[in-house]
Amino acid sequence: MTCANPAHRNGAWRPIGRSMAAAMAVVALAGCEDKNTFVAPPPPKVDVATPVQRPVTRYIEATGNTAPIKSVDLVARVQGFLQSIDYQDGSFVKQGTQLFTIEPETYKLKLEQAKAAEVGAQATVKQTEADYKRQVELVQRQAVSQSTLDTSTSTRDNAQANLQQAQVNTRLAEVNYGYTNVTAPFDGIVSAHMVSIGELVGVSSPTQLASIVAMDPIYVNFTVNEQDVLRIRAEAARRGLTPADLKQFPIQLGLQTETGYPHEGHLDYVSPTINQSTGTLAVRGLVPNDKRVLVPGYFVRIRVPFTQEKDALLVPDTALGSDQGGRYLLVVNGDNTVEQRKVQIGPADNGLRVIESGLKPDDRVVIAGLLRVIPGQKIDPQVTKIEQPQAAAK
């Protein structure tokens, strides 16, 4: 038997080798497909917490302006030359402090003249009274006629009228003499003087000399919208408060540069009617200002506490979302699935937001990573606590 040619043998095995290589490639690919099978990622870890539950004071918040309780223009009520200015511009003065002097000598002489005329009138009254009594006795004795007594009676009555006129003139002279000394009508700060020494004042009409403004206490004027008015009235009715009690409601206010509401006072006046054009009610507060920190005309922030809720629910503002339907929270249910919950929000309180409705005390609220979760998605909740900011300054 003759052996085949080696070349012939290699050619015969070549198709077999190619088949075996193809089979091995198929097996390798199959193995790769098994290793690349898709595996779902684990649920994302998200921080959740139950809402904070604590007492919350409800406030009516507004903005307003301060105003003096008393402000008066000091005027010259008599004519004369200004003799002296007896205060420093812008100084605080007590009631009765001498501020201006207007040429008192002329009015002092007029007062003395009126007093002298009054003394003369008194002497005339005494003389006519004595003469009247004599004439009465003579008539009784029929020594003189009745007409003589009538003349004596008329003279006596005229003398008494002249005395009354002299007394009035004396009083007027005293008043005018008093007007030459312009004094502070109440405690306050006096503005810069508006006239100079030696200037003629009060010539044809009262001349303004300066102004004085009372600083302590001070008014705060602001307005309250109709909805808040209804809320206050409902709360007052629930608590059995009268309109007089409402005026004793405390108010708190702060300046633009101050933190919180460091100044406290109480309501002083509430308008009896609502302004129909604005739908607001005019309200005024009275605030102590012994250190004169508040100046009339300041813009101030105001809040009026009117009720307290014992168990309010609060969450961080960052946990709230919004869409066309309003504000919402993402809440995790018992299956660790995220739900979107529509809520009604209330005022901010010490860094957290009050939730009026739509939330329960045991709800788990997503407080961080809102962008990583969507409603209907399962998550791995990481239970934590809501950090409460420290109390804001009053």
mmCIF file with all atom_site columns, C-alpha atoms in Angstrom, residues 104-203:
data_model
loop_
_atom_site.group_PDB
_atom_site.id
_atom_site.type_symbol
_atom_site.label_atom_id
_atom_site.label_alt_id
_atom_site.label_comp_id
_atom_site.label_asym_id
_atom_site.label_entity_id
_atom_site.label_seq_id
_atom_site.pdbx_PDB_ins_code
_atom_site.Cartn_x
_atom_site.Cartn_y
_atom_site.Cartn_z
_atom_site.occupancy
_atom_site.B_iso_or_equiv
_atom_site.pdbx_formal_charge
_atom_site.auth_seq_id
_atom_site.auth_comp_id
_atom_site.auth_asym_id
_atom_site.auth_atom_id
_atom_site.pdbx_PDB_model_num
ATOM 1   C CA . PRO A 1 104 ? -40.822 140.964 76.076  1.00 0.00 ? 104 PRO A CA 1
ATOM 2   C CA . GLU A 1 105 ? -40.335 144.545 77.286  1.00 0.00 ? 105 GLU A CA 1
ATOM 3   C CA . THR A 1 106 ? -43.170 146.063 75.235  1.00 0.00 ? 106 THR A CA 1
ATOM 4   C CA . TYR A 1 107 ? -45.669 143.457 76.409  1.00 0.00 ? 107 TYR A CA 1
ATOM 5   C CA . LYS A 1 108 ? -44.501 143.773 79.998  1.00 0.00 ? 108 LYS A CA 1
ATOM 6   C CA . LEU A 1 109 ? -45.274 147.518 79.898  1.00 0.00 ? 109 LEU A CA 1
ATOM 7   C CA . LYS A 1 110 ? -48.700 146.824 78.395  1.00 0.00 ? 110 LYS A CA 1
ATOM 8   C CA . LEU A 1 111 ? -49.372 144.402 81.216  1.00 0.00 ? 111 LEU A CA 1
ATOM 9   C CA . GLU A 1 112 ? -48.426 147.000 83.832  1.00 0.00 ? 112 GLU A CA 1
ATOM 10  C CA . GLN A 1 113 ? -50.645 149.534 82.071  1.00 0.00 ? 113 GLN A CA 1
ATOM 11  C CA . ALA A 1 114 ? -53.579 147.126 82.165  1.00 0.00 ? 114 ALA A CA 1
ATOM 12  C CA . LYS A 1 115 ? -53.008 146.426 85.850  1.00 0.00 ? 115 LYS A CA 1
ATOM 13  C CA . ALA A 1 116 ? -52.983 150.141 86.622  1.00 0.00 ? 116 ALA A CA 1
ATOM 14  C CA . ALA A 1 117 ? -56.263 150.622 84.755  1.00 0.00 ? 117 ALA A CA 1
ATOM 15  C CA . GLU A 1 118 ? -57.746 147.764 86.729  1.00 0.00 ? 118 GLU A CA 1
ATOM 16  C CA . VAL A 1 119 ? -56.747 149.390 90.024  1.00 0.00 ? 119 VAL A CA 1
ATOM 17  C CA . GLY A 1 120 ? -58.385 152.657 88.920  1.00 0.00 ? 120 GLY A CA 1
ATOM 18  C CA . ALA A 1 121 ? -61.553 150.794 87.943  1.00 0.00 ? 121 ALA A CA 1
ATOM 19  C CA . GLN A 1 122 ? -61.667 149.129 91.344  1.00 0.00 ? 122 GLN A CA 1
ATOM 20  C CA . ALA A 1 123 ? -61.409 152.528 93.048  1.00 0.00 ? 123 ALA A CA 1
ATOM 21  C CA . THR A 1 124 ? -64.237 153.888 90.904  1.00 0.00 ? 124 THR A CA 1
ATOM 22  C CA . VAL A 1 125 ? -66.428 150.928 91.806  1.00 0.00 ? 125 VAL A CA 1
ATOM 23  C CA . LYS A 1 126 ? -65.858 151.560 95.513  1.00 0.00 ? 126 LYS A CA 1
ATOM 24  C CA . GLN A 1 127 ? -66.747 155.242 95.144  1.00 0.00 ? 127 GLN A CA 1
ATOM 25  C CA . THR A 1 128 ? -69.919 154.606 93.123  1.00 0.00 ? 128 THR A CA 1
ATOM 26  C CA . GLU A 1 129 ? -71.004 151.875 95.497  1.00 0.00 ? 129 GLU A CA 1
ATOM 27  C CA . ALA A 1 130 ? -70.677 154.214 98.487  1.00 0.00 ? 130 ALA A CA 1
ATOM 28  C CA . ASP A 1 131 ? -72.589 156.968 96.648  1.00 0.00 ? 131 ASP A CA 1
ATOM 29  C CA . TYR A 1 132 ? -75.348 154.500 95.735  1.00 0.00 ? 132 TYR A CA 1
ATOM 30  C CA . LYS A 1 133 ? -75.787 153.486 99.389  1.00 0.00 ? 133 LYS A CA 1
ATOM 31  C CA . ARG A 1 134 ? -76.052 157.151 100.456 1.00 0.00 ? 134 ARG A CA 1
ATOM 32  C CA . GLN A 1 135 ? -78.675 157.867 97.829  1.00 0.00 ? 135 GLN A CA 1
ATOM 33  C CA . VAL A 1 136 ? -80.710 154.872 98.990  1.00 0.00 ? 136 VAL A CA 1
ATOM 34  C CA . GLU A 1 137 ? -80.781 156.254 102.562 1.00 0.00 ? 137 GLU A CA 1
ATOM 35  C CA . LEU A 1 138 ? -81.692 159.747 101.360 1.00 0.00 ? 138 LEU A CA 1
ATOM 36  C CA . VAL A 1 139 ? -84.547 158.429 99.230  1.00 0.00 ? 139 VAL A CA 1
ATOM 37  C CA . GLN A 1 140 ? -85.907 156.512 102.217 1.00 0.00 ? 140 GLN A CA 1
ATOM 38  C CA . ARG A 1 141 ? -85.899 159.782 104.184 1.00 0.00 ? 141 ARG A CA 1
ATOM 39  C CA . GLN A 1 142 ? -87.369 161.543 101.142 1.00 0.00 ? 142 GLN A CA 1
ATOM 40  C CA . ALA A 1 143 ? -84.410 163.927 101.107 1.00 0.00 ? 143 ALA A CA 1
ATOM 41  C CA . VAL A 1 144 ? -83.683 163.373 97.397  1.00 0.00 ? 144 VAL A CA 1
ATOM 42  C CA . SER A 1 145 ? -85.775 162.386 94.437  1.00 0.00 ? 145 SER A CA 1
ATOM 43  C CA . GLN A 1 146 ? -85.979 158.894 92.948  1.00 0.00 ? 146 GLN A CA 1
ATOM 44  C CA . SER A 1 147 ? -84.288 160.108 89.773  1.00 0.00 ? 147 SER A CA 1
ATOM 45  C CA . THR A 1 148 ? -81.152 160.961 91.758  1.00 0.00 ? 148 THR A CA 1
ATOM 46  C CA . LEU A 1 149 ? -81.057 157.381 93.047  1.00 0.00 ? 149 LEU A CA 1
ATOM 47  C CA . ASP A 1 150 ? -81.520 156.059 89.516  1.00 0.00 ? 150 ASP A CA 1
ATOM 48  C CA . THR A 1 151 ? -78.543 158.110 88.299  1.00 0.00 ? 151 THR A CA 1
ATOM 49  C CA . SER A 1 152 ? -76.395 156.794 91.165  1.00 0.00 ? 152 SER A CA 1
ATOM 50  C CA . THR A 1 153 ? -77.442 153.226 90.366  1.00 0.00 ? 153 THR A CA 1
ATOM 51  C CA . SER A 1 154 ? -76.495 153.618 86.702  1.00 0.00 ? 154 SER A CA 1
ATOM 52  C CA . THR A 1 155 ? -73.121 155.115 87.621  1.00 0.00 ? 155 THR A CA 1
ATOM 53  C CA . ARG A 1 156 ? -72.403 152.192 89.963  1.00 0.00 ? 156 ARG A CA 1
ATOM 54  C CA . ASP A 1 157 ? -73.328 149.605 87.320  1.00 0.00 ? 157 ASP A CA 1
ATOM 55  C CA . ASN A 1 158 ? -71.127 151.308 84.708  1.00 0.00 ? 158 ASN A CA 1
ATOM 56  C CA . ALA A 1 159 ? -68.213 151.324 87.121  1.00 0.00 ? 159 ALA A CA 1
ATOM 57  C CA . GLN A 1 160 ? -68.605 147.597 87.751  1.00 0.00 ? 160 GLN A CA 1
ATOM 58  C CA . ALA A 1 161 ? -68.692 146.918 83.983  1.00 0.00 ? 161 ALA A CA 1
ATOM 59  C CA . ASN A 1 162 ? -65.576 149.035 83.503  1.00 0.00 ? 162 ASN A CA 1
ATOM 60  C CA . LEU A 1 163 ? -63.861 147.013 86.229  1.00 0.00 ? 163 LEU A CA 1
ATOM 61  C CA . GLN A 1 164 ? -64.722 143.769 84.454  1.00 0.00 ? 164 GLN A CA 1
ATOM 62  C CA . GLN A 1 165 ? -63.356 145.186 81.195  1.00 0.00 ? 165 GLN A CA 1
ATOM 63  C CA . ALA A 1 166 ? -60.157 146.242 82.962  1.00 0.00 ? 166 ALA A CA 1
ATOM 64  C CA . GLN A 1 167 ? -59.779 142.756 84.427  1.00 0.00 ? 167 GLN A CA 1
ATOM 65  C CA . VAL A 1 168 ? -60.174 141.212 80.950  1.00 0.00 ? 168 VAL A CA 1
ATOM 66  C CA . ASN A 1 169 ? -57.586 143.622 79.546  1.00 0.00 ? 169 ASN A CA 1
ATOM 67  C CA . THR A 1 170 ? -55.172 142.636 82.286  1.00 0.00 ? 170 THR A CA 1
ATOM 68  C CA . ARG A 1 171 ? -55.679 138.965 81.517  1.00 0.00 ? 171 ARG A CA 1
ATOM 69  C CA . LEU A 1 172 ? -55.118 139.545 77.774  1.00 0.00 ? 172 LEU A CA 1
ATOM 70  C CA . ALA A 1 173 ? -51.955 141.489 78.531  1.00 0.00 ? 173 ALA A CA 1
ATOM 71  C CA . GLU A 1 174 ? -50.741 138.619 80.713  1.00 0.00 ? 174 GLU A CA 1
ATOM 72  C CA . VAL A 1 175 ? -51.394 136.107 77.907  1.00 0.00 ? 175 VAL A CA 1
ATOM 73  C CA . ASN A 1 176 ? -49.570 138.206 75.310  1.00 0.00 ? 176 ASN A CA 1
ATOM 74  C CA . TYR A 1 177 ? -46.678 138.743 77.678  1.00 0.00 ? 177 TYR A CA 1
ATOM 75  C CA . GLY A 1 178 ? -46.530 134.978 78.145  1.00 0.00 ? 178 GLY A CA 1
ATOM 76  C CA . TYR A 1 179 ? -46.384 134.489 74.367  1.00 0.00 ? 179 TYR A CA 1
ATOM 77  C CA . THR A 1 180 ? -43.077 136.388 74.293  1.00 0.00 ? 180 THR A CA 1
ATOM 78  C CA . ASN A 1 181 ? -41.503 133.279 75.850  1.00 0.00 ? 181 ASN A CA 1
ATOM 79  C CA . VAL A 1 182 ? -41.923 130.276 73.515  1.00 0.00 ? 182 VAL A CA 1
ATOM 80  C CA . THR A 1 183 ? -41.580 127.050 75.511  1.00 0.00 ? 183 THR A CA 1
ATOM 81  C CA . ALA A 1 184 ? -41.712 123.330 74.670  1.00 0.00 ? 184 ALA A CA 1
ATOM 82  C CA . PRO A 1 185 ? -45.320 122.068 74.889  1.00 0.00 ? 185 PRO A CA 1
ATOM 83  C CA . PHE A 1 186 ? -44.111 118.491 75.559  1.00 0.00 ? 186 PHE A CA 1
ATOM 84  C CA . ASP A 1 187 ? -40.934 116.390 75.740  1.00 0.00 ? 187 ASP A CA 1
ATOM 85  C CA . GLY A 1 188 ? -39.348 116.056 72.319  1.00 0.00 ? 188 GLY A CA 1
ATOM 86  C CA . ILE A 1 189 ? -36.624 116.950 69.855  1.00 0.00 ? 189 ILE A CA 1
ATOM 87  C CA . VAL A 1 190 ? -36.629 120.485 68.443  1.00 0.00 ? 190 VAL A CA 1
ATOM 88  C CA . SER A 1 191 ? -35.712 121.069 64.815  1.00 0.00 ? 191 SER A CA 1
ATOM 89  C CA . ALA A 1 192 ? -33.268 123.692 63.549  1.00 0.00 ? 192 ALA A CA 1
ATOM 90  C CA . HIS A 1 193 ? -34.504 127.273 64.079  1.00 0.00 ? 193 HIS A CA 1
ATOM 91  C CA . MET A 1 194 ? -36.096 128.887 61.028  1.00 0.00 ? 194 MET A CA 1
ATOM 92  C CA . VAL A 1 195 ? -35.566 132.546 62.027  1.00 0.00 ? 195 VAL A CA 1
ATOM 93  C CA . SER A 1 196 ? -32.590 134.552 63.231  1.00 0.00 ? 196 SER A CA 1
ATOM 94  C CA . ILE A 1 197 ? -32.052 136.778 66.261  1.00 0.00 ? 197 ILE A CA 1
ATOM 95  C CA . GLY A 1 198 ? -33.189 140.330 65.511  1.00 0.00 ? 198 GLY A CA 1
ATOM 96  C CA . GLU A 1 199 ? -35.727 139.250 62.892  1.00 0.00 ? 199 GLU A CA 1
ATOM 97  C CA . LEU A 1 200 ? -39.227 140.726 63.091  1.00 0.00 ? 200 LEU A CA 1
ATOM 98  C CA . VAL A 1 201 ? -41.750 137.927 63.592  1.00 0.00 ? 201 VAL A CA 1
ATOM 99  C CA . GLY A 1 202 ? -45.527 137.644 63.866  1.00 0.00 ? 202 GLY A CA 1
ATOM 100 C CA . VAL A 1 203 ? -46.145 140.728 61.729  1.00 0.00 ? 203 VAL A CA 1
#
